[in-house]
Amino acid sequence: MEAALVVGVDGSESSLEALDWAVREAARHALPLRLVYASLWERYEPAVPSAGARNPFEQVTVENTVASAVQRARRTDPGVRIGADVVADDPAAALLRAGRDAFAVVTGSRGRGELAGLLLGSVGLTVAARAGCPVIVVRGDQAGIHGTHQRILLGAADPARAGEAARFAFREALARDCTLDVVRAWRRPAPPAADRRPPAGEAASDHEQRASALLDDLLRQPAAERLGPRLRRHTVEGPARRVLVNRSAAADLVVIGAQRRHGRHGLQLGTVAHTLLHHAACPVAVVPQRA
């Protein structure tokens, strides 16, 4: 079965923005687009009355929402193949299941009914933390969402944990025919409190050289696998989360590897991904490393 691009829809403004973005992404990669509307309402509604009777209000609302989303997607690009599913399940669980065989899962930054003050909704955060495929959370300003910068930003982590993210970023830059900026942030270790001088042998140039060597390792394989896009390499001193958030203002998509850890509530994202998903000025792709 051909992998599809999956997008979560629920009628919210954020999900419609994600839908528009997903249609353009599906067209770029010649992929079918699968719309998923998930809700637990069917578990609590009475059975649908016999034929000819009126459907429950919530069912009518869902049907209208999905039909409207399909029409919107077809208007955006009639050439994209569209499918839609209504699933009686928790939205995050449904998207995680749909993502098992997907090219990627796309979500909005906030769902219907979530507080407007939230920086990122719970569904997007949960899916990004647990999915086995790339997850793109559509957020940021209109310039980034609509791809006007002609630039993809890759946050470079250790090759063993970020090879898939690098390949994903290369593929995106090639599909968009745009520049790929690869950034490795580096920091000198803090000196002991009693001694504010840098440790012996720990000159800034040493750390920058190690960051540059890491870039070489990370980019070697994806660059060899395909004709490379316009590539710019950067080693920047500072916290990675701050460096990438600042640079996301001039990007159409920021791509990072999924640095996950086990916390009290199961799998959780690392601080860099968490910060970008809440504060980036453009859509964010979180890409897991295959086992």
CSV table of C-alpha atoms in Angstrom, one decimal:
chain,number,residue,atom,x,y,z
A,1,MET,CA,0.0,0.0,0.0
A,2,GLU,CA,1.3,3.5,-0.9
A,3,ALA,CA,2.2,5.6,2.1
A,4,ALA,CA,-0.1,8.5,2.6
A,5,LEU,CA,0.3,11.9,4.3
A,6,VAL,CA,-2.0,11.9,7.2
A,7,VAL,CA,-3.6,15.1,8.6
A,8,GLY,CA,-5.8,15.5,11.7
A,9,VAL,CA,-8.9,17.6,11.2
A,10,ASP,CA,-11.5,18.8,13.7
A,11,GLY,CA,-12.9,22.0,12.3
A,12,SER,CA,-10.7,24.3,14.3
A,13,GLU,CA,-8.9,27.2,12.6
A,14,SER,CA,-5.6,25.6,13.5
A,15,SER,CA,-6.6,22.3,11.9
A,16,LEU,CA,-7.7,24.1,8.7
A,17,GLU,CA,-4.4,25.8,8.5
A,18,ALA,CA,-2.7,22.4,8.9
A,19,LEU,CA,-5.0,20.9,6.2
A,20,ASP,CA,-4.0,23.6,3.7
A,21,TRP,CA,-0.3,23.0,4.5
A,22,ALA,CA,-0.8,19.2,4.2
A,23,VAL,CA,-2.4,19.6,0.7
A,24,ARG,CA,0.6,21.5,-0.5
A,25,GLU,CA,3.0,19.0,1.0
A,26,ALA,CA,1.1,16.1,-0.6
A,27,ALA,CA,1.3,17.8,-4.0
A,28,ARG,CA,5.0,18.4,-3.6
A,29,HIS,CA,5.7,14.7,-3.0
A,30,ALA,CA,2.9,13.3,-5.2
A,31,LEU,CA,1.3,11.6,-2.2
A,32,PRO,CA,-2.3,10.7,-1.4
A,33,LEU,CA,-3.7,12.7,1.5
A,34,ARG,CA,-5.7,11.0,4.3
A,35,LEU,CA,-7.9,13.2,6.5
A,36,VAL,CA,-8.5,11.8,10.0
A,37,TYR,CA,-11.3,13.1,12.3
A,38,ALA,CA,-11.2,11.4,15.6
A,39,SER,CA,-13.6,11.8,18.5
A,40,LEU,CA,-14.9,9.7,21.4
A,41,TRP,CA,-18.5,10.9,21.0
A,42,GLU,CA,-19.6,7.7,19.3
A,43,ARG,CA,-18.9,5.7,22.4
A,44,TYR,CA,-21.3,7.8,24.4
A,45,GLU,CA,-24.0,8.6,21.9
A,46,PRO,CA,-27.0,6.2,21.6
A,47,ALA,CA,-27.2,4.0,18.5
A,48,VAL,CA,-28.2,5.8,15.3
A,49,PRO,CA,-32.0,5.5,14.8
A,50,SER,CA,-33.5,3.4,12.0
A,51,ALA,CA,-33.2,4.4,8.4
A,52,GLY,CA,-34.8,7.7,7.6
A,53,ALA,CA,-34.6,9.1,11.1
A,54,ARG,CA,-32.6,12.1,11.9
A,55,ASN,CA,-29.0,11.6,12.9
A,56,PRO,CA,-27.8,12.7,16.3
A,57,PHE,CA,-26.6,16.4,16.3
A,58,GLU,CA,-23.0,15.4,17.0
A,59,GLN,CA,-22.9,13.0,14.1
A,60,VAL,CA,-24.2,15.6,11.7
A,61,THR,CA,-21.6,18.0,13.0
A,62,VAL,CA,-18.8,15.5,12.3
A,63,GLU,CA,-20.1,14.7,8.9
A,64,ASN,CA,-20.3,18.3,7.9
A,65,THR,CA,-16.9,19.0,9.3
A,66,VAL,CA,-15.3,16.2,7.4
A,67,ALA,CA,-17.2,17.0,4.1
A,68,SER,CA,-16.2,20.6,4.4
A,69,ALA,CA,-12.5,19.7,5.0
A,70,VAL,CA,-12.5,17.4,1.9
A,71,GLN,CA,-14.0,20.1,-0.3
A,72,ARG,CA,-11.5,22.6,1.0
A,73,ALA,CA,-8.6,20.2,0.2
A,74,ARG,CA,-9.9,19.6,-3.3
A,75,ARG,CA,-10.3,23.3,-3.9
A,76,THR,CA,-6.7,23.9,-2.7
A,77,ASP,CA,-5.3,21.4,-5.2
A,78,PRO,CA,-7.6,19.2,-7.3
A,79,GLY,CA,-4.8,17.0,-8.3
A,80,VAL,CA,-4.2,15.6,-4.8
A,81,ARG,CA,-5.9,12.2,-4.1
A,82,ILE,CA,-8.1,12.7,-1.0
A,83,GLY,CA,-9.4,10.1,1.5
A,84,ALA,CA,-11.1,10.7,4.9
A,85,ASP,CA,-11.8,8.6,7.9
A,86,VAL,CA,-14.0,9.2,11.0
A,87,VAL,CA,-12.7,7.3,14.0
A,88,ALA,CA,-14.3,6.7,17.3
A,89,ASP,CA,-11.2,7.1,19.4
A,90,ASP,CA,-9.1,9.6,21.2
A,91,PRO,CA,-7.6,12.0,18.6
A,92,ALA,CA,-3.9,11.4,19.6
A,93,ALA,CA,-4.4,7.6,19.6
A,94,ALA,CA,-6.1,7.7,16.2
A,95,LEU,CA,-3.3,9.7,14.6
A,96,LEU,CA,-0.6,7.5,16.2
A,97,ARG,CA,-2.3,4.5,14.7
A,98,ALA,CA,-2.8,6.2,11.3
A,99,GLY,CA,0.9,7.1,11.3
A,100,ARG,CA,2.2,3.6,11.5
A,101,ASP,CA,2.3,3.3,7.7
A,102,ALA,CA,2.3,7.0,6.9
A,103,PHE,CA,4.8,9.2,5.1
A,104,ALA,CA,4.2,11.7,8.0
A,105,VAL,CA,1.4,13.0,10.2
A,106,VAL,CA,0.4,16.7,10.2
A,107,THR,CA,-1.4,18.4,13.0
A,108,GLY,CA,-2.4,21.9,13.9
A,109,SER,CA,-0.9,23.7,16.9
A,110,ARG,CA,-4.2,23.7,18.9
A,111,GLY,CA,-7.4,21.6,18.6
A,112,ARG,CA,-11.0,22.4,18.9
A,113,GLY,CA,-11.9,23.1,22.5
A,114,GLU,CA,-8.4,23.6,23.7
A,115,LEU,CA,-7.6,26.9,25.5
A,116,ALA,CA,-6.6,29.7,23.2
A,117,GLY,CA,-3.7,30.6,25.5
A,118,LEU,CA,-2.0,27.3,25.1
A,119,LEU,CA,1.2,27.4,23.1
A,120,LEU,CA,0.6,23.9,21.8
A,121,GLY,CA,-2.3,21.6,22.1
A,122,SER,CA,-2.1,18.2,23.8
A,123,VAL,CA,-2.8,16.2,20.7
A,124,GLY,CA,0.2,17.7,18.7
A,125,LEU,CA,2.5,17.3,21.6
A,126,THR,CA,1.5,13.7,22.3
A,127,VAL,CA,1.7,12.6,18.6
A,128,ALA,CA,5.1,14.3,18.2
A,129,ALA,CA,6.4,12.5,21.3
A,130,ARG,CA,5.3,9.0,20.4
A,131,ALA,CA,4.8,8.6,16.6
A,132,GLY,CA,7.0,6.2,14.6
A,133,CYS,CA,6.9,8.5,11.6
A,134,PRO,CA,7.8,12.1,11.1
A,135,VAL,CA,5.3,14.5,12.7
A,136,ILE,CA,4.8,18.1,11.4
A,137,VAL,CA,3.1,20.6,13.7
A,138,VAL,CA,1.9,23.5,11.6
A,139,ARG,CA,2.5,26.7,13.6
A,140,GLY,CA,4.2,30.1,13.3
A,141,ASP,CA,3.7,33.2,11.2
A,142,GLN,CA,2.1,33.3,7.8
A,143,ALA,CA,5.4,33.8,6.0
A,144,GLY,CA,6.7,30.5,7.4
A,145,ILE,CA,3.5,28.6,7.0
A,146,HIS,CA,3.1,29.6,3.3
A,147,GLY,CA,6.7,28.9,2.5
A,148,THR,CA,7.9,32.3,1.4
A,149,HIS,CA,11.4,32.1,2.8
A,150,GLN,CA,12.6,29.3,0.5
A,151,ARG,CA,14.6,27.8,3.3
A,152,ILE,CA,14.6,24.6,5.3
A,153,LEU,CA,16.3,24.6,8.7
A,154,LEU,CA,17.9,21.4,10.1
A,155,GLY,CA,19.0,21.3,13.7
A,156,ALA,CA,22.0,19.0,13.6
A,157,ALA,CA,22.2,16.5,16.4
A,158,ASP,CA,24.6,13.4,16.7
A,159,PRO,CA,24.4,11.3,13.6
A,160,ALA,CA,23.4,8.2,15.5
A,161,ARG,CA,20.2,10.0,16.6
A,162,ALA,CA,19.5,12.3,13.7
A,163,GLY,CA,20.3,10.5,10.4
A,164,GLU,CA,16.6,10.2,9.5
A,165,ALA,CA,16.0,13.8,10.3
A,166,ALA,CA,18.9,14.8,7.9
A,167,ARG,CA,17.4,12.6,5.1
A,168,PHE,CA,14.0,14.1,5.7
A,169,ALA,CA,15.4,17.7,5.5
A,170,PHE,CA,17.3,16.9,2.3
A,171,ARG,CA,14.1,15.5,0.8
A,172,GLU,CA,12.1,18.5,1.7
A,173,ALA,CA,14.6,21.0,0.4
A,174,LEU,CA,14.8,19.1,-2.9
A,175,ALA,CA,11.0,18.9,-3.2
A,176,ARG,CA,10.8,22.6,-2.7
A,177,ASP,CA,13.9,23.5,-4.7
A,178,CYS,CA,15.1,25.6,-1.8
A,179,THR,CA,18.1,26.2,0.4
A,180,LEU,CA,18.9,23.8,3.3
A,181,ASP,CA,20.5,25.5,6.3
A,182,VAL,CA,22.1,23.0,8.7
A,183,VAL,CA,22.9,24.4,12.1
A,184,ARG,CA,24.9,22.8,14.9
A,185,ALA,CA,24.9,24.7,18.1
A,186,TRP,CA,27.8,24.3,20.5
A,187,ARG,CA,28.7,25.5,24.0
A,188,ARG,CA,31.8,25.6,26.1
A,189,PRO,CA,31.4,23.8,29.5
A,190,ALA,CA,30.9,26.2,32.3
A,191,PRO,CA,34.0,26.7,34.5
A,192,PRO,CA,33.9,25.8,38.2
A,193,ALA,CA,32.2,28.5,40.3
A,194,ALA,CA,35.4,29.4,41.9
A,195,ASP,CA,37.3,29.9,38.7
A,196,ARG,CA,35.6,31.8,35.8
A,197,ARG,CA,38.5,31.2,33.4
A,198,PRO,CA,38.0,28.7,30.6
A,199,PRO,CA,39.4,25.2,31.4
A,200,ALA,CA,42.9,24.6,30.0
A,201,GLY,CA,42.8,23.3,26.4
A,202,GLU,CA,39.1,24.2,26.0
A,203,ALA,CA,39.4,27.1,23.6
A,204,ALA,CA,36.3,28.1,21.7
A,205,SER,CA,37.9,26.9,18.4
A,206,ASP,CA,38.2,23.4,19.8
A,207,HIS,CA,34.4,23.2,20.4
A,208,GLU,CA,33.6,24.8,17.1
A,209,GLN,CA,35.9,22.3,15.3
A,210,ARG,CA,34.1,19.4,17.0
A,211,ALA,CA,30.8,20.9,15.9
A,212,SER,CA,32.0,21.2,12.3
A,213,ALA,CA,33.2,17.6,12.3
A,214,LEU,CA,29.8,16.4,13.6
A,215,LEU,CA,28.2,18.2,10.7
A,216,ASP,CA,30.5,16.4,8.3
A,217,ASP,CA,29.5,13.0,9.7
A,218,LEU,CA,25.8,13.9,9.7
A,219,LEU,CA,25.7,15.1,6.2
A,220,ARG,CA,27.9,12.6,4.5
A,221,GLN,CA,25.3,9.8,3.9
A,222,PRO,CA,22.3,11.9,2.9
A,223,ALA,CA,24.5,14.0,0.6
A,224,ALA,CA,25.8,10.8,-1.1
A,225,GLU,CA,22.3,9.3,-1.5
A,226,ARG,CA,20.9,12.1,-3.7
A,227,LEU,CA,21.8,15.2,-5.6
A,228,GLY,CA,22.2,17.7,-2.9
A,229,PRO,CA,20.1,20.9,-2.5
A,230,ARG,CA,21.7,24.3,-2.0
A,231,LEU,CA,23.4,23.6,1.3
A,232,ARG,CA,24.6,26.0,4.0
A,233,ARG,CA,26.4,24.9,7.1
A,234,HIS,CA,26.6,26.8,10.3
A,235,THR,CA,28.2,26.2,13.7
A,236,VAL,CA,26.8,28.6,16.3
A,237,GLU,CA,27.7,29.1,19.9
A,238,GLY,CA,24.7,29.1,22.2
A,239,PRO,CA,21.9,26.9,23.5
A,240,ALA,CA,20.4,24.8,20.6
A,241,ARG,CA,16.8,25.6,21.5
A,242,ARG,CA,17.5,29.4,21.4
A,243,VAL,CA,19.6,29.3,18.3
A,244,LEU,CA,16.9,27.3,16.3
A,245,VAL,CA,14.0,29.3,17.6
A,246,ASN,CA,15.7,32.5,16.5
A,247,ARG,CA,16.6,31.1,13.0
A,248,SER,CA,13.1,29.7,12.5
A,249,ALA,CA,11.9,33.2,11.8
A,250,ALA,CA,13.7,32.9,8.4
A,251,ALA,CA,12.6,29.3,7.6
A,252,ASP,CA,9.6,27.5,6.1
A,253,LEU,CA,10.2,24.4,8.1
A,254,VAL,CA,12.5,23.4,10.9
A,255,VAL,CA,13.5,19.7,11.1
A,256,ILE,CA,14.9,18.0,14.2
A,257,GLY,CA,15.4,14.5,15.3
A,258,ALA,CA,13.1,13.1,18.0
A,259,GLN,CA,15.1,13.1,21.1
A,260,ARG,CA,12.8,11.2,23.4
A,261,ARG,CA,13.1,10.1,27.0
A,262,HIS,CA,10.8,8.2,29.4
A,263,GLY,CA,9.2,10.4,32.0
A,264,ARG,CA,6.4,10.1,34.5
A,265,HIS,CA,3.8,10.2,31.8
A,266,GLY,CA,5.5,7.9,29.3
A,267,LEU,CA,7.6,9.1,26.3
A,268,GLN,CA,8.4,12.7,26.3
A,269,LEU,CA,10.3,15.0,24.0
A,270,GLY,CA,13.6,16.6,24.8
A,271,THR,CA,14.0,20.3,25.6
A,272,VAL,CA,15.0,21.4,22.1
A,273,ALA,CA,11.9,19.8,20.4
A,274,HIS,CA,9.6,20.9,23.2
A,275,THR,CA,10.8,24.5,22.9
A,276,LEU,CA,10.5,24.6,19.1
A,277,LEU,CA,7.0,23.1,19.2
A,278,HIS,CA,5.9,25.9,21.5
A,279,HIS,CA,7.8,28.8,20.1
A,280,ALA,CA,9.1,28.3,16.5
A,281,ALA,CA,8.1,30.9,13.9
A,282,CYS,CA,7.4,28.2,11.3
A,283,PRO,CA,6.1,24.6,11.1
A,284,VAL,CA,8.2,22.0,13.0
A,285,ALA,CA,9.0,18.5,11.8
A,286,VAL,CA,10.0,16.0,14.5
A,287,VAL,CA,11.6,12.9,12.9
A,288,PRO,CA,12.2,9.7,14.8
A,289,GLN,CA,15.3,7.6,14.2
A,290,ARG,CA,14.6,4.1,13.0
A,291,ALA,CA,15.7,1.3,15.3
